[in-house]
């Protein structure tokens, strides 16, 4: 039997991987595979499903957004995740970025301050069987109380400085990626690498995220 037409969402997802990610320099095979398999259309409001693979952030309610696919891929690639890593994510939003990370890391621990978004992300991730993602509703700037260190941390909301609790959560040689700058204006996506007691910062690109609240 010959399948003449692939599912349109599948086609659009593969085009997104080729033209928005690979063409712009994303090359980690695990990240490309994860971005090529997570069904982004299930993480956006149903009225916006047709735009799920567009090259832009989209509104998810409560004044929040699901990040542009390229920015999600860039952040996950910068973390250099592997199958034994535990990653802490601040700002679950739709749960999309958590789903991508869950395919390249061992465990994702994600904090979302908006309880309704947290509950919605939980149900989407459960439906898609991303069983290695835990979600907590609360202020992510305080980290995950009771937990010690994570191999990687990503913050999906803009801040003028890195919250101290999150620096303490970063394991030696751990990597953190976050939008650093004016929370209501322009920011740089910054990679922070922990080297013993030192933290090295590297700017990756210009970004605009919603503010880290609290
Ligand atoms: N990467 C997400 C998008 C996150 S948008 C996705 O794939 O959909 C940023 C999220 O950070 C919003 O949902 C917002 O509610 C949340 N947020 C803002 N400040 C926060 C804080 N202090 N702690 C936890 N979450 C926060």
mmCIF file of C-alpha atoms and ligand atoms in Angstrom:
data_model
loop_
_atom_site.group_PDB
_atom_site.id
_atom_site.type_symbol
_atom_site.label_atom_id
_atom_site.label_comp_id
_atom_site.label_asym_id
_atom_site.label_seq_id
_atom_site.Cartn_x
_atom_site.Cartn_y
_atom_site.Cartn_z
ATOM 1 C CA UNK A 1 0.000 0.000 0.000
ATOM 2 C CA UNK A 2 1.319 3.463 -0.851
ATOM 3 C CA UNK A 3 0.488 6.325 1.462
ATOM 4 C CA UNK A 4 0.022 9.288 -0.829
ATOM 5 C CA UNK A 5 -0.554 11.891 1.858
ATOM 6 C CA UNK A 6 1.208 12.103 5.193
ATOM 7 C CA UNK A 7 -0.687 13.707 8.033
ATOM 8 C CA UNK A 8 -0.426 17.486 7.492
ATOM 9 C CA UNK A 9 0.773 18.090 11.055
ATOM 10 C CA UNK A 10 3.561 15.552 10.533
ATOM 11 C CA UNK A 11 4.613 17.277 7.332
ATOM 12 C CA UNK A 12 4.589 20.686 8.940
ATOM 13 C CA UNK A 13 6.590 19.344 11.881
ATOM 14 C CA UNK A 14 9.250 17.940 9.588
ATOM 15 C CA UNK A 15 9.398 21.194 7.619
ATOM 16 C CA UNK A 16 9.821 23.059 10.926
ATOM 17 C CA UNK A 17 12.776 20.822 11.837
ATOM 18 C CA UNK A 18 14.447 21.344 8.445
ATOM 19 C CA UNK A 19 13.829 25.026 7.783
ATOM 20 C CA UNK A 20 13.578 26.586 11.260
ATOM 21 C CA UNK A 21 16.041 24.383 13.157
ATOM 22 C CA UNK A 22 18.588 22.538 11.012
ATOM 23 C CA UNK A 23 18.932 25.445 8.564
ATOM 24 C CA UNK A 24 19.704 27.759 11.502
ATOM 25 C CA UNK A 25 22.397 25.556 12.957
ATOM 26 C CA UNK A 26 20.645 23.216 15.412
ATOM 27 C CA UNK A 27 22.531 19.961 14.921
ATOM 28 C CA UNK A 28 22.188 17.784 18.037
ATOM 29 C CA UNK A 29 20.505 14.626 16.641
ATOM 30 C CA UNK A 30 18.630 13.966 19.894
ATOM 31 C CA UNK A 31 17.186 17.480 19.961
ATOM 32 C CA UNK A 32 16.196 17.328 16.277
ATOM 33 C CA UNK A 33 14.545 13.941 16.819
ATOM 34 C CA UNK A 34 12.644 15.185 19.876
ATOM 35 C CA UNK A 35 11.460 18.326 18.056
ATOM 36 C CA UNK A 36 10.471 16.104 15.150
ATOM 37 C CA UNK A 37 8.317 13.855 17.289
ATOM 38 C CA UNK A 38 6.562 16.012 19.937
ATOM 39 C CA UNK A 39 3.138 17.039 18.631
ATOM 40 C CA UNK A 40 3.278 20.774 19.203
ATOM 41 C CA UNK A 41 -0.291 21.211 17.938
ATOM 42 C CA UNK A 42 -1.518 19.472 21.121
ATOM 43 C CA UNK A 43 0.159 22.105 23.339
ATOM 44 C CA UNK A 44 -1.460 25.190 21.754
ATOM 45 C CA UNK A 45 -5.098 26.341 22.113
ATOM 46 C CA UNK A 46 -7.255 24.495 19.558
ATOM 47 C CA UNK A 47 -8.067 27.751 17.712
ATOM 48 C CA UNK A 48 -4.336 28.172 16.993
ATOM 49 C CA UNK A 49 -3.618 24.599 15.927
ATOM 50 C CA UNK A 50 -3.125 25.566 12.279
ATOM 51 C CA UNK A 51 -0.291 27.856 13.411
ATOM 52 C CA UNK A 52 1.378 25.336 15.720
ATOM 53 C CA UNK A 53 4.469 24.990 13.498
ATOM 54 C CA UNK A 54 4.817 28.668 12.606
ATOM 55 C CA UNK A 55 8.137 30.340 13.315
ATOM 56 C CA UNK A 56 6.901 32.377 16.297
ATOM 57 C CA UNK A 57 5.673 32.198 19.888
ATOM 58 C CA UNK A 58 1.904 31.748 20.327
ATOM 59 C CA UNK A 59 -0.455 32.821 23.136
ATOM 60 C CA UNK A 60 -1.525 30.063 25.570
ATOM 61 C CA UNK A 61 -3.790 32.191 27.792
ATOM 62 C CA UNK A 62 -3.169 34.148 31.015
ATOM 63 C CA UNK A 63 -0.911 36.538 29.062
ATOM 64 C CA UNK A 64 1.667 33.740 28.601
ATOM 65 C CA UNK A 65 3.161 32.212 25.454
ATOM 66 C CA UNK A 66 4.547 28.947 24.142
ATOM 67 C CA UNK A 67 8.064 29.811 22.931
ATOM 68 C CA UNK A 68 9.104 29.863 19.270
ATOM 69 C CA UNK A 69 10.242 26.351 18.213
ATOM 70 C CA UNK A 70 13.762 27.567 17.362
ATOM 71 C CA UNK A 71 14.205 29.100 20.818
ATOM 72 C CA UNK A 72 13.066 25.856 22.495
ATOM 73 C CA UNK A 73 15.533 23.851 20.386
ATOM 74 C CA UNK A 74 18.370 26.312 21.007
ATOM 75 C CA UNK A 75 17.810 26.187 24.776
ATOM 76 C CA UNK A 76 17.617 22.398 24.923
ATOM 77 C CA UNK A 77 20.689 21.996 22.702
ATOM 78 C CA UNK A 78 22.673 24.440 24.880
ATOM 79 C CA UNK A 79 21.958 22.278 27.943
ATOM 80 C CA UNK A 80 23.727 19.285 26.305
ATOM 81 C CA UNK A 81 21.292 16.881 27.985
ATOM 82 C CA UNK A 82 21.894 13.162 28.073
ATOM 83 C CA UNK A 83 19.857 10.149 29.104
ATOM 84 C CA UNK A 84 21.050 10.202 32.724
ATOM 85 C CA UNK A 85 20.482 13.923 33.374
ATOM 86 C CA UNK A 86 17.971 15.497 35.746
ATOM 87 C CA UNK A 87 16.778 18.854 34.492
ATOM 88 C CA UNK A 88 14.939 21.591 36.369
ATOM 89 C CA UNK A 89 12.669 23.818 34.297
ATOM 90 C CA UNK A 90 11.174 27.100 35.514
ATOM 91 C CA UNK A 91 8.006 28.150 33.666
ATOM 92 C CA UNK A 92 6.195 25.034 32.425
ATOM 93 C CA UNK A 93 3.708 27.076 30.383
ATOM 94 C CA UNK A 94 2.049 24.693 27.938
ATOM 95 C CA UNK A 95 4.411 21.834 28.848
ATOM 96 C CA UNK A 96 5.823 21.727 25.304
ATOM 97 C CA UNK A 97 9.450 22.460 26.204
ATOM 98 C CA UNK A 98 9.184 19.953 29.087
ATOM 99 C CA UNK A 99 8.000 17.311 26.604
ATOM 100 C CA UNK A 100 10.994 17.983 24.335
ATOM 101 C CA UNK A 101 13.419 17.807 27.282
ATOM 102 C CA UNK A 102 11.785 14.627 28.572
ATOM 103 C CA UNK A 103 12.873 12.864 25.390
ATOM 104 C CA UNK A 104 16.566 13.678 25.828
ATOM 105 C CA UNK A 105 16.964 13.647 29.634
ATOM 106 C CA UNK A 106 16.177 11.120 32.362
ATOM 107 C CA UNK A 107 13.874 13.347 34.424
ATOM 108 C CA UNK A 108 12.307 16.779 34.043
ATOM 109 C CA UNK A 109 11.241 18.698 37.157
ATOM 110 C CA UNK A 110 9.166 21.668 36.065
ATOM 111 C CA UNK A 111 7.762 24.558 38.146
ATOM 112 C CA UNK A 112 4.866 26.754 36.994
ATOM 113 C CA UNK A 113 3.433 29.592 39.100
ATOM 114 C CA UNK A 114 0.034 29.601 37.346
ATOM 115 C CA UNK A 115 -1.956 26.678 38.786
ATOM 116 C CA UNK A 116 -4.292 26.430 35.806
ATOM 117 C CA UNK A 117 -1.430 26.286 33.303
ATOM 118 C CA UNK A 118 0.325 23.711 35.505
ATOM 119 C CA UNK A 119 -2.811 21.535 35.578
ATOM 120 C CA UNK A 120 -3.336 21.831 31.843
ATOM 121 C CA UNK A 121 0.307 20.973 31.103
ATOM 122 C CA UNK A 122 0.033 17.983 33.465
ATOM 123 C CA UNK A 123 -2.950 16.590 31.599
ATOM 124 C CA UNK A 124 -1.372 17.119 28.143
ATOM 125 C CA UNK A 125 1.871 15.452 29.243
ATOM 126 C CA UNK A 126 -0.046 12.551 30.849
ATOM 127 C CA UNK A 127 -2.074 12.029 27.692
ATOM 128 C CA UNK A 128 1.150 11.867 25.654
ATOM 129 C CA UNK A 129 2.810 9.591 28.229
ATOM 130 C CA UNK A 130 5.681 11.854 29.204
ATOM 131 C CA UNK A 131 5.901 9.986 32.507
ATOM 132 C CA UNK A 132 9.334 11.344 33.450
ATOM 133 C CA UNK A 133 8.063 14.924 33.875
ATOM 134 C CA UNK A 134 7.039 16.186 37.349
ATOM 135 C CA UNK A 135 5.234 19.491 37.640
ATOM 136 C CA UNK A 136 4.929 21.637 40.752
ATOM 137 C CA UNK A 137 2.859 24.756 41.006
ATOM 138 C CA UNK A 138 4.733 27.558 42.798
ATOM 139 C CA UNK A 139 7.426 30.221 42.490
ATOM 140 C CA UNK A 140 10.268 28.742 40.464
ATOM 141 C CA UNK A 141 12.691 31.412 41.669
ATOM 142 C CA UNK A 142 12.821 29.397 44.901
ATOM 143 C CA UNK A 143 13.804 26.261 43.005
ATOM 144 C CA UNK A 144 12.413 22.890 44.093
ATOM 145 C CA UNK A 145 12.412 22.794 47.901
ATOM 146 C CA UNK A 146 13.850 19.570 49.273
ATOM 147 C CA UNK A 147 15.811 18.783 46.121
ATOM 148 C CA UNK A 148 19.554 19.263 45.942
ATOM 149 C CA UNK A 149 21.217 19.625 42.573
ATOM 150 C CA UNK A 150 20.308 19.315 38.913
ATOM 151 C CA UNK A 151 22.580 18.633 35.932
ATOM 152 C CA UNK A 152 20.798 21.315 33.935
ATOM 153 C CA UNK A 153 18.360 24.164 34.568
ATOM 154 C CA UNK A 154 16.333 26.158 32.084
ATOM 155 C CA UNK A 155 14.327 29.271 32.855
ATOM 156 C CA UNK A 156 11.586 30.189 30.383
ATOM 157 C CA UNK A 157 10.850 33.655 31.760
ATOM 158 C CA UNK A 158 12.993 36.783 31.756
ATOM 159 C CA UNK A 159 14.895 38.071 34.763
ATOM 160 C CA UNK A 160 17.469 40.784 35.442
ATOM 161 C CA UNK A 161 19.630 38.455 37.524
ATOM 162 C CA UNK A 162 19.820 34.717 38.161
ATOM 163 C CA UNK A 163 17.853 33.743 41.312
ATOM 164 C CA UNK A 164 20.350 32.597 43.981
ATOM 165 C CA UNK A 165 18.347 29.453 44.789
ATOM 166 C CA UNK A 166 18.741 28.312 41.180
ATOM 167 C CA UNK A 167 22.505 28.890 41.122
ATOM 168 C CA UNK A 168 22.711 26.711 44.247
ATOM 169 C CA UNK A 169 20.671 24.006 42.488
ATOM 170 C CA UNK A 170 23.204 23.777 39.651
ATOM 171 C CA UNK A 171 25.514 20.767 39.951
ATOM 172 C CA UNK A 172 29.279 21.145 39.371
ATOM 173 C CA UNK A 173 29.810 21.298 35.574
ATOM 174 C CA UNK A 174 26.044 21.866 35.274
ATOM 175 C CA UNK A 175 24.556 24.093 32.577
ATOM 176 C CA UNK A 176 21.799 26.678 32.930
ATOM 177 C CA UNK A 177 20.109 28.605 30.138
ATOM 178 C CA UNK A 178 17.932 31.685 30.682
ATOM 179 C CA UNK A 179 16.799 35.003 29.202
ATOM 180 C CA UNK A 180 18.778 37.654 31.080
ATOM 181 C CA UNK A 181 18.029 41.374 30.801
ATOM 182 C CA UNK A 182 15.044 43.707 31.002
ATOM 183 C CA UNK A 183 12.054 41.479 31.898
ATOM 184 C CA UNK A 184 9.740 43.914 30.060
ATOM 185 C CA UNK A 185 12.063 44.554 27.110
ATOM 186 C CA UNK A 186 14.936 42.864 25.316
ATOM 187 C CA UNK A 187 17.022 40.092 26.790
ATOM 188 C CA UNK A 188 19.986 37.911 25.855
ATOM 189 C CA UNK A 189 19.661 34.173 25.998
ATOM 190 C CA UNK A 190 22.575 33.301 28.295
ATOM 191 C CA UNK A 191 24.259 29.984 28.993
ATOM 192 C CA UNK A 192 25.688 29.755 32.527
ATOM 193 C CA UNK A 193 28.179 26.952 33.124
ATOM 194 C CA UNK A 194 29.225 26.052 36.637
ATOM 195 C CA UNK A 195 32.951 25.455 37.034
ATOM 196 C CA UNK A 196 33.527 24.554 40.699
ATOM 197 C CA UNK A 197 32.534 27.666 42.600
ATOM 198 C CA UNK A 198 32.721 29.870 39.478
ATOM 199 C CA UNK A 199 29.935 30.524 36.992
ATOM 200 C CA UNK A 200 30.875 31.322 33.386
ATOM 201 C CA UNK A 201 28.376 33.224 31.217
ATOM 202 C CA UNK A 202 28.060 33.094 27.441
ATOM 203 C CA UNK A 203 25.520 35.048 25.359
ATOM 204 C CA UNK A 204 23.724 32.979 22.718
ATOM 205 C CA UNK A 205 21.254 35.300 20.998
ATOM 206 C CA UNK A 206 18.727 38.131 21.431
ATOM 207 C CA UNK A 207 15.339 37.063 22.794
ATOM 208 C CA UNK A 208 12.072 38.399 24.244
ATOM 209 C CA UNK A 209 10.436 36.322 26.973
ATOM 210 C CA UNK A 210 7.588 37.086 29.344
ATOM 211 C CA UNK A 211 8.827 38.236 32.804
ATOM 212 C CA UNK A 212 9.700 35.865 35.640
ATOM 213 C CA UNK A 213 7.080 36.917 38.195
ATOM 214 C CA UNK A 214 7.560 36.970 41.954
HETATM 215 N N1 LIG B 1 8.495 26.910 27.560
HETATM 216 C C1 LIG B 1 7.078 27.070 27.829
HETATM 217 C C2 LIG B 1 6.690 28.518 27.792
HETATM 218 C C3 LIG B 1 6.883 29.190 29.091
HETATM 219 S S1 LIG B 1 6.197 30.808 29.164
HETATM 220 C C4 LIG B 1 6.287 26.284 26.806
HETATM 221 O O1 LIG B 1 6.873 25.469 26.125
HETATM 222 O O2 LIG B 1 5.078 26.464 26.716
HETATM 223 C C5 LIG B 1 6.772 31.246 30.744
HETATM 224 C C6 LIG B 1 6.025 30.641 31.889
HETATM 225 O O3 LIG B 1 6.708 31.013 33.069
HETATM 226 C C7 LIG B 1 4.595 31.137 32.032
HETATM 227 O O4 LIG B 1 3.728 30.049 31.991
HETATM 228 C C8 LIG B 1 4.579 31.814 33.407
HETATM 229 O O5 LIG B 1 3.374 31.603 34.120
HETATM 230 C C9 LIG B 1 5.744 31.123 34.096
HETATM 231 N N2 LIG B 1 6.345 31.867 35.197
HETATM 232 C C10 LIG B 1 6.590 33.194 35.301
HETATM 233 N N3 LIG B 1 7.189 33.476 36.469
HETATM 234 C C11 LIG B 1 7.321 32.284 37.136
HETATM 235 C C12 LIG B 1 7.864 31.913 38.396
HETATM 236 N N4 LIG B 1 8.393 32.813 39.230
HETATM 237 N N5 LIG B 1 7.844 30.602 38.734
HETATM 238 C C13 LIG B 1 7.315 29.665 37.909
HETATM 239 N N6 LIG B 1 6.785 29.965 36.703
HETATM 240 C C14 LIG B 1 6.796 31.254 36.319
#
